mmCIF file with all atom_site columns, C-alpha atoms in Angstrom:
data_model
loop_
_atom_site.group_PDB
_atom_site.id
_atom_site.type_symbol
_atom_site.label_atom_id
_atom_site.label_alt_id
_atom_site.label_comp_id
_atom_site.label_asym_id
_atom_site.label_entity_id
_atom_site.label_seq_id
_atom_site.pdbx_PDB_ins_code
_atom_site.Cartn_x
_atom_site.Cartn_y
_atom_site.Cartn_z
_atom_site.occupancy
_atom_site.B_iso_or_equiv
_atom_site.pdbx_formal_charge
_atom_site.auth_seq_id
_atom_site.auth_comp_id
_atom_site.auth_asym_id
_atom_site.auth_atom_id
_atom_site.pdbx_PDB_model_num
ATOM 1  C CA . UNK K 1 1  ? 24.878  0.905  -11.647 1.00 0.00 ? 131 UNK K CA 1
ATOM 2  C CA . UNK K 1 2  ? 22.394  -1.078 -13.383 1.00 0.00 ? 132 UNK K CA 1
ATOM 3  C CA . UNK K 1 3  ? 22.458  -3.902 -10.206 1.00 0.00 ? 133 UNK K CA 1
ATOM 4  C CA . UNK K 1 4  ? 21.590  -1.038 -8.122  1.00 0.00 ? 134 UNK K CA 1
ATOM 5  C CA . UNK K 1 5  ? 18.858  0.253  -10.423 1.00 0.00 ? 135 UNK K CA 1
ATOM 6  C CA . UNK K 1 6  ? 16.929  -3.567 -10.559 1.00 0.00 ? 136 UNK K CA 1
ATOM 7  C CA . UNK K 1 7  ? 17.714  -4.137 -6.725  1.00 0.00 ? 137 UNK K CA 1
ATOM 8  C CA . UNK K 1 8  ? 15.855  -0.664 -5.989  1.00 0.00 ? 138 UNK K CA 1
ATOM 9  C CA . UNK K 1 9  ? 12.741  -1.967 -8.255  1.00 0.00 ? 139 UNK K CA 1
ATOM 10 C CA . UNK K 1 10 ? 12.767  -5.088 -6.634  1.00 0.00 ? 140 UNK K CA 1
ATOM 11 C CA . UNK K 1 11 ? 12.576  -3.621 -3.346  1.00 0.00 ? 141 UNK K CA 1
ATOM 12 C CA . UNK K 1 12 ? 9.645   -1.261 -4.143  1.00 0.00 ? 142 UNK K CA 1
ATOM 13 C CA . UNK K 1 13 ? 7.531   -3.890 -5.928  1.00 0.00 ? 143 UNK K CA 1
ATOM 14 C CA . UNK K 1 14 ? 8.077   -6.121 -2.673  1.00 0.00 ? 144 UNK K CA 1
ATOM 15 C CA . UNK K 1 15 ? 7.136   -2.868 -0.785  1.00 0.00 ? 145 UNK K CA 1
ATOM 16 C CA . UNK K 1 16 ? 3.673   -1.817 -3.038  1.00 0.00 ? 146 UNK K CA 1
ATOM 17 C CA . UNK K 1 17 ? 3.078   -5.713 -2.868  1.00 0.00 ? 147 UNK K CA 1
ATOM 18 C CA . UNK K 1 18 ? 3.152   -5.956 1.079   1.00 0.00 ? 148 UNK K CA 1
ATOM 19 C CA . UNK K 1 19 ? 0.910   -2.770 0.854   1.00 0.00 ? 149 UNK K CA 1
ATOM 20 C CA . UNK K 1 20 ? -1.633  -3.747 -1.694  1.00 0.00 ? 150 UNK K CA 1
ATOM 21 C CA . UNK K 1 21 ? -1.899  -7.339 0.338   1.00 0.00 ? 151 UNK K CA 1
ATOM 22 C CA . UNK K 1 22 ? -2.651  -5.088 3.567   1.00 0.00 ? 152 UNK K CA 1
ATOM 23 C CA . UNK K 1 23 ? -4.834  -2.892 2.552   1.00 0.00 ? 153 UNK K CA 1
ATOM 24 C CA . UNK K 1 24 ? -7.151  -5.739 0.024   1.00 0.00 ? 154 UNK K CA 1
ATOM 25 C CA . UNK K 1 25 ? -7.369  -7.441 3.480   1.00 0.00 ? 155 UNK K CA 1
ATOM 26 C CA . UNK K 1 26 ? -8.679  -4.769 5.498   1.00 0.00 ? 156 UNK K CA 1
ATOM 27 C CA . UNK K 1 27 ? -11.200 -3.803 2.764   1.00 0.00 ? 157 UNK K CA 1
ATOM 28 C CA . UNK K 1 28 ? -12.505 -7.523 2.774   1.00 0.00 ? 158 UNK K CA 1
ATOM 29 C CA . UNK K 1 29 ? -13.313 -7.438 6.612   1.00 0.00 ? 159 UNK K CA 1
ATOM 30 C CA . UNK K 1 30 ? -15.569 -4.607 5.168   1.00 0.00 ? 160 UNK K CA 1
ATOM 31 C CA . UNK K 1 31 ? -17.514 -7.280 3.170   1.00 0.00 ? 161 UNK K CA 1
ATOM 32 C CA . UNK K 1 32 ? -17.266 -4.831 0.753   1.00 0.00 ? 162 UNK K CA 1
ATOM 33 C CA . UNK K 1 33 ? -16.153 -4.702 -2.861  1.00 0.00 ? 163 UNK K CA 1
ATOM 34 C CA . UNK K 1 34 ? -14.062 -2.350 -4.475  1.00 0.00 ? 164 UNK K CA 1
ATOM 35 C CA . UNK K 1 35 ? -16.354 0.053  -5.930  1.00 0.00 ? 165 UNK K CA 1
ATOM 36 C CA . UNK K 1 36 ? -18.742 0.220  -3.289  1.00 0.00 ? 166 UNK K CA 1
ATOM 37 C CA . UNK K 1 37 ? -15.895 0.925  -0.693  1.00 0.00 ? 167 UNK K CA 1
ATOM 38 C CA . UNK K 1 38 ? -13.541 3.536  -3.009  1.00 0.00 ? 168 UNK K CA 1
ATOM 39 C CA . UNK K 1 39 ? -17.378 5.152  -3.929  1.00 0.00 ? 169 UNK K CA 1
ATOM 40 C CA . UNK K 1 40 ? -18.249 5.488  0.267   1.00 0.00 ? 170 UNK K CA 1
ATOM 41 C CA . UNK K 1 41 ? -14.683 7.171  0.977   1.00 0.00 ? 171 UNK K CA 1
ATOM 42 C CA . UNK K 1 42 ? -14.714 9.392  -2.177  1.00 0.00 ? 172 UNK K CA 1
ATOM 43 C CA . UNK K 1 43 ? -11.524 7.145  -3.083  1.00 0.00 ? 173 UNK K CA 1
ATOM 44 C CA . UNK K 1 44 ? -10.841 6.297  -6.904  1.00 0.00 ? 174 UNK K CA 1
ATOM 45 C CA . UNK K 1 45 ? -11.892 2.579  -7.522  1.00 0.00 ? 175 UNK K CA 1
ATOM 46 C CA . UNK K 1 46 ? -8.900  2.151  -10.434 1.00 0.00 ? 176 UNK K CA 1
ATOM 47 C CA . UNK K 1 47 ? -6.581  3.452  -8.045  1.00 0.00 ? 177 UNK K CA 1
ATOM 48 C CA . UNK K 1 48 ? -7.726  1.187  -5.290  1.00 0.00 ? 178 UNK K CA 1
ATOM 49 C CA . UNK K 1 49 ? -8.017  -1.349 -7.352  1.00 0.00 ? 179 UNK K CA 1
ATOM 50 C CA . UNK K 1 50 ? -4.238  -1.310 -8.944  1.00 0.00 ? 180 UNK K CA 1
ATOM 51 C CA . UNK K 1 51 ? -2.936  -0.359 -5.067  1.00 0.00 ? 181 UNK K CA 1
ATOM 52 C CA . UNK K 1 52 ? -4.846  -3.489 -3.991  1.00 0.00 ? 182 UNK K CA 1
ATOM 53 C CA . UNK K 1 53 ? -2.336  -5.445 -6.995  1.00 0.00 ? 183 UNK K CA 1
ATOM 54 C CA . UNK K 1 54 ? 0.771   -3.825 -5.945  1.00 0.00 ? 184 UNK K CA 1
ATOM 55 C CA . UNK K 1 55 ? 0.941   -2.064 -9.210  1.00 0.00 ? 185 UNK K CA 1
ATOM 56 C CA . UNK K 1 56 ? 0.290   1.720  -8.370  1.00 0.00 ? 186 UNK K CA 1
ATOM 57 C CA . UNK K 1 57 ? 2.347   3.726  -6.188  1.00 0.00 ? 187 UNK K CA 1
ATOM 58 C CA . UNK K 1 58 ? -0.164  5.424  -3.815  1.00 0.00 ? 188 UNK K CA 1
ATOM 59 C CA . UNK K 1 59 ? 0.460   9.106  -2.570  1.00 0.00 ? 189 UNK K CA 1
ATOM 60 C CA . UNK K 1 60 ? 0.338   9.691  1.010   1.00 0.00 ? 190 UNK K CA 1
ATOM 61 C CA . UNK K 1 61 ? -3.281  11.340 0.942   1.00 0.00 ? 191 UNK K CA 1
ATOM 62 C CA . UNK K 1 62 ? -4.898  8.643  -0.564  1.00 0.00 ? 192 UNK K CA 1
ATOM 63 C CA . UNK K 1 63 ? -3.143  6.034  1.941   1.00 0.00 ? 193 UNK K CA 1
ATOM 64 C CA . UNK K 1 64 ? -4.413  8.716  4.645   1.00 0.00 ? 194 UNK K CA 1
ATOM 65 C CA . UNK K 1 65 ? -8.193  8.181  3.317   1.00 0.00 ? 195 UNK K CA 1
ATOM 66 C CA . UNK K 1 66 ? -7.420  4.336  2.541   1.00 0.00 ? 196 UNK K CA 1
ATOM 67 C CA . UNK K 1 67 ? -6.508  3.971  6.426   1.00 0.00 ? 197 UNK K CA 1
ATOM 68 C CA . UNK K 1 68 ? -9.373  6.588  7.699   1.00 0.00 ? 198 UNK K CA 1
ATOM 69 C CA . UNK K 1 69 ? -11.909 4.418  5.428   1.00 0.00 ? 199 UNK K CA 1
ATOM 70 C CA . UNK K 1 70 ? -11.029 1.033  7.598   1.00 0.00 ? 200 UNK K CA 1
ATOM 71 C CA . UNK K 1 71 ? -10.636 3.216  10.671  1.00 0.00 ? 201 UNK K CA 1
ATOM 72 C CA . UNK K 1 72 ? -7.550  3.390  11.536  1.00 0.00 ? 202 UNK K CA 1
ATOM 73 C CA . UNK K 1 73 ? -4.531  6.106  11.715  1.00 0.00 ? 203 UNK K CA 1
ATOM 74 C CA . UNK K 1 74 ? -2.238  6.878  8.959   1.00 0.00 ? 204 UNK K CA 1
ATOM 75 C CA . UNK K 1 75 ? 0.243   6.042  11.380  1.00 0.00 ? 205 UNK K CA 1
ATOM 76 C CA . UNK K 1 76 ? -1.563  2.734  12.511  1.00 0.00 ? 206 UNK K CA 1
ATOM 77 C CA . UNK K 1 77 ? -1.369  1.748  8.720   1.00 0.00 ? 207 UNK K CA 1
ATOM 78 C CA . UNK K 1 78 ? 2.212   2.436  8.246   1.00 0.00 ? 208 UNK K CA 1
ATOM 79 C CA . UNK K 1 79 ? 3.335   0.127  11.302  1.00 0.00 ? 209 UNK K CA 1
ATOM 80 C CA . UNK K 1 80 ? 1.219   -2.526 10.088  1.00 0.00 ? 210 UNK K CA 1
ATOM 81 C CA . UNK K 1 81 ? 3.111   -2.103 6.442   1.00 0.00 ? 211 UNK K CA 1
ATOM 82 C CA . UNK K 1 82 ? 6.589   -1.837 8.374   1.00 0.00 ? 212 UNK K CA 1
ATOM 83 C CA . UNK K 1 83 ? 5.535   -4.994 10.255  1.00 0.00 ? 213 UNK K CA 1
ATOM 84 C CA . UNK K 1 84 ? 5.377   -6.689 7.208   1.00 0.00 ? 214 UNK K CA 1
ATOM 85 C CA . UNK K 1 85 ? 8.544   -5.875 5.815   1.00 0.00 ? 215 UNK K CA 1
ATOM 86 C CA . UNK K 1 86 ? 12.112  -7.497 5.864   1.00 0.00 ? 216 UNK K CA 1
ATOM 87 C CA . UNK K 1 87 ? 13.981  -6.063 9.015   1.00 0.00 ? 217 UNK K CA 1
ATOM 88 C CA . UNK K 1 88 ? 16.418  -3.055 8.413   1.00 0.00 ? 218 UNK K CA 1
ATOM 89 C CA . UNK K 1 89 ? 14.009  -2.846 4.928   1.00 0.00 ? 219 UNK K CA 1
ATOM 90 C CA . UNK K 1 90 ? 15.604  0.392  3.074   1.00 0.00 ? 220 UNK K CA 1
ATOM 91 C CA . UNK K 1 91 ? 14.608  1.494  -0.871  1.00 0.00 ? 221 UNK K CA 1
ATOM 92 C CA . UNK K 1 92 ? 18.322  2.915  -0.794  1.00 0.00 ? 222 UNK K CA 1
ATOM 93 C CA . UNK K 1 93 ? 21.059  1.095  -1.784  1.00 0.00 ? 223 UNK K CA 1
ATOM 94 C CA . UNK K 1 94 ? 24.422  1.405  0.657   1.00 0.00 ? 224 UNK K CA 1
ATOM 95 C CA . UNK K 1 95 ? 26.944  3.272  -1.356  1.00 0.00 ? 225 UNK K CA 1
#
């Protein structure tokens, strides 16, 4: 149980990783620094910030205004994060 427990933490820190990398590169085309951006898009600069590091676990709305700010879809945000990702990538272990 406790193999299942560190594989399933492994997986989402490779998963808010891949994210944070994404979305620290889009901001950068902005020329923009963190503050400046998260204070234009009404968007906490500690959250962006510690999404930008992999270490927070974003909820869907602020990824929704994180992808709006560069302007792009939700949706066009998510592929782009799936891309990224191992093939078959699941946070669920097979039982």
């Amino acid at each position: 149980m406790q193999l299942s427990k560190k594989n399933t933490a492994n997986k989402k820190n490779q998963l808010l990783k891949i994210i944070g990398k994404i979305i620290k590169k889009h901001r950068l085309k902005t020329q923009k620094g963190i503050l400046l951006h998260a204070y234009e898009f009404d968007i906490s600069s500690s959250s962006l910030h510690l999404i930008e590091r992999g270490v927070r676990d974003a909820q869907i709305t602020t990824l929704w205004k994180i992808a709006n700010s560069f302007g792009m879809t939700f949706s066009e945000l998510i592929k782009e994060i799936e891309s990224q990702l191992p093939k078959d990538f699941t946070l669920i272990e097979d039982k």
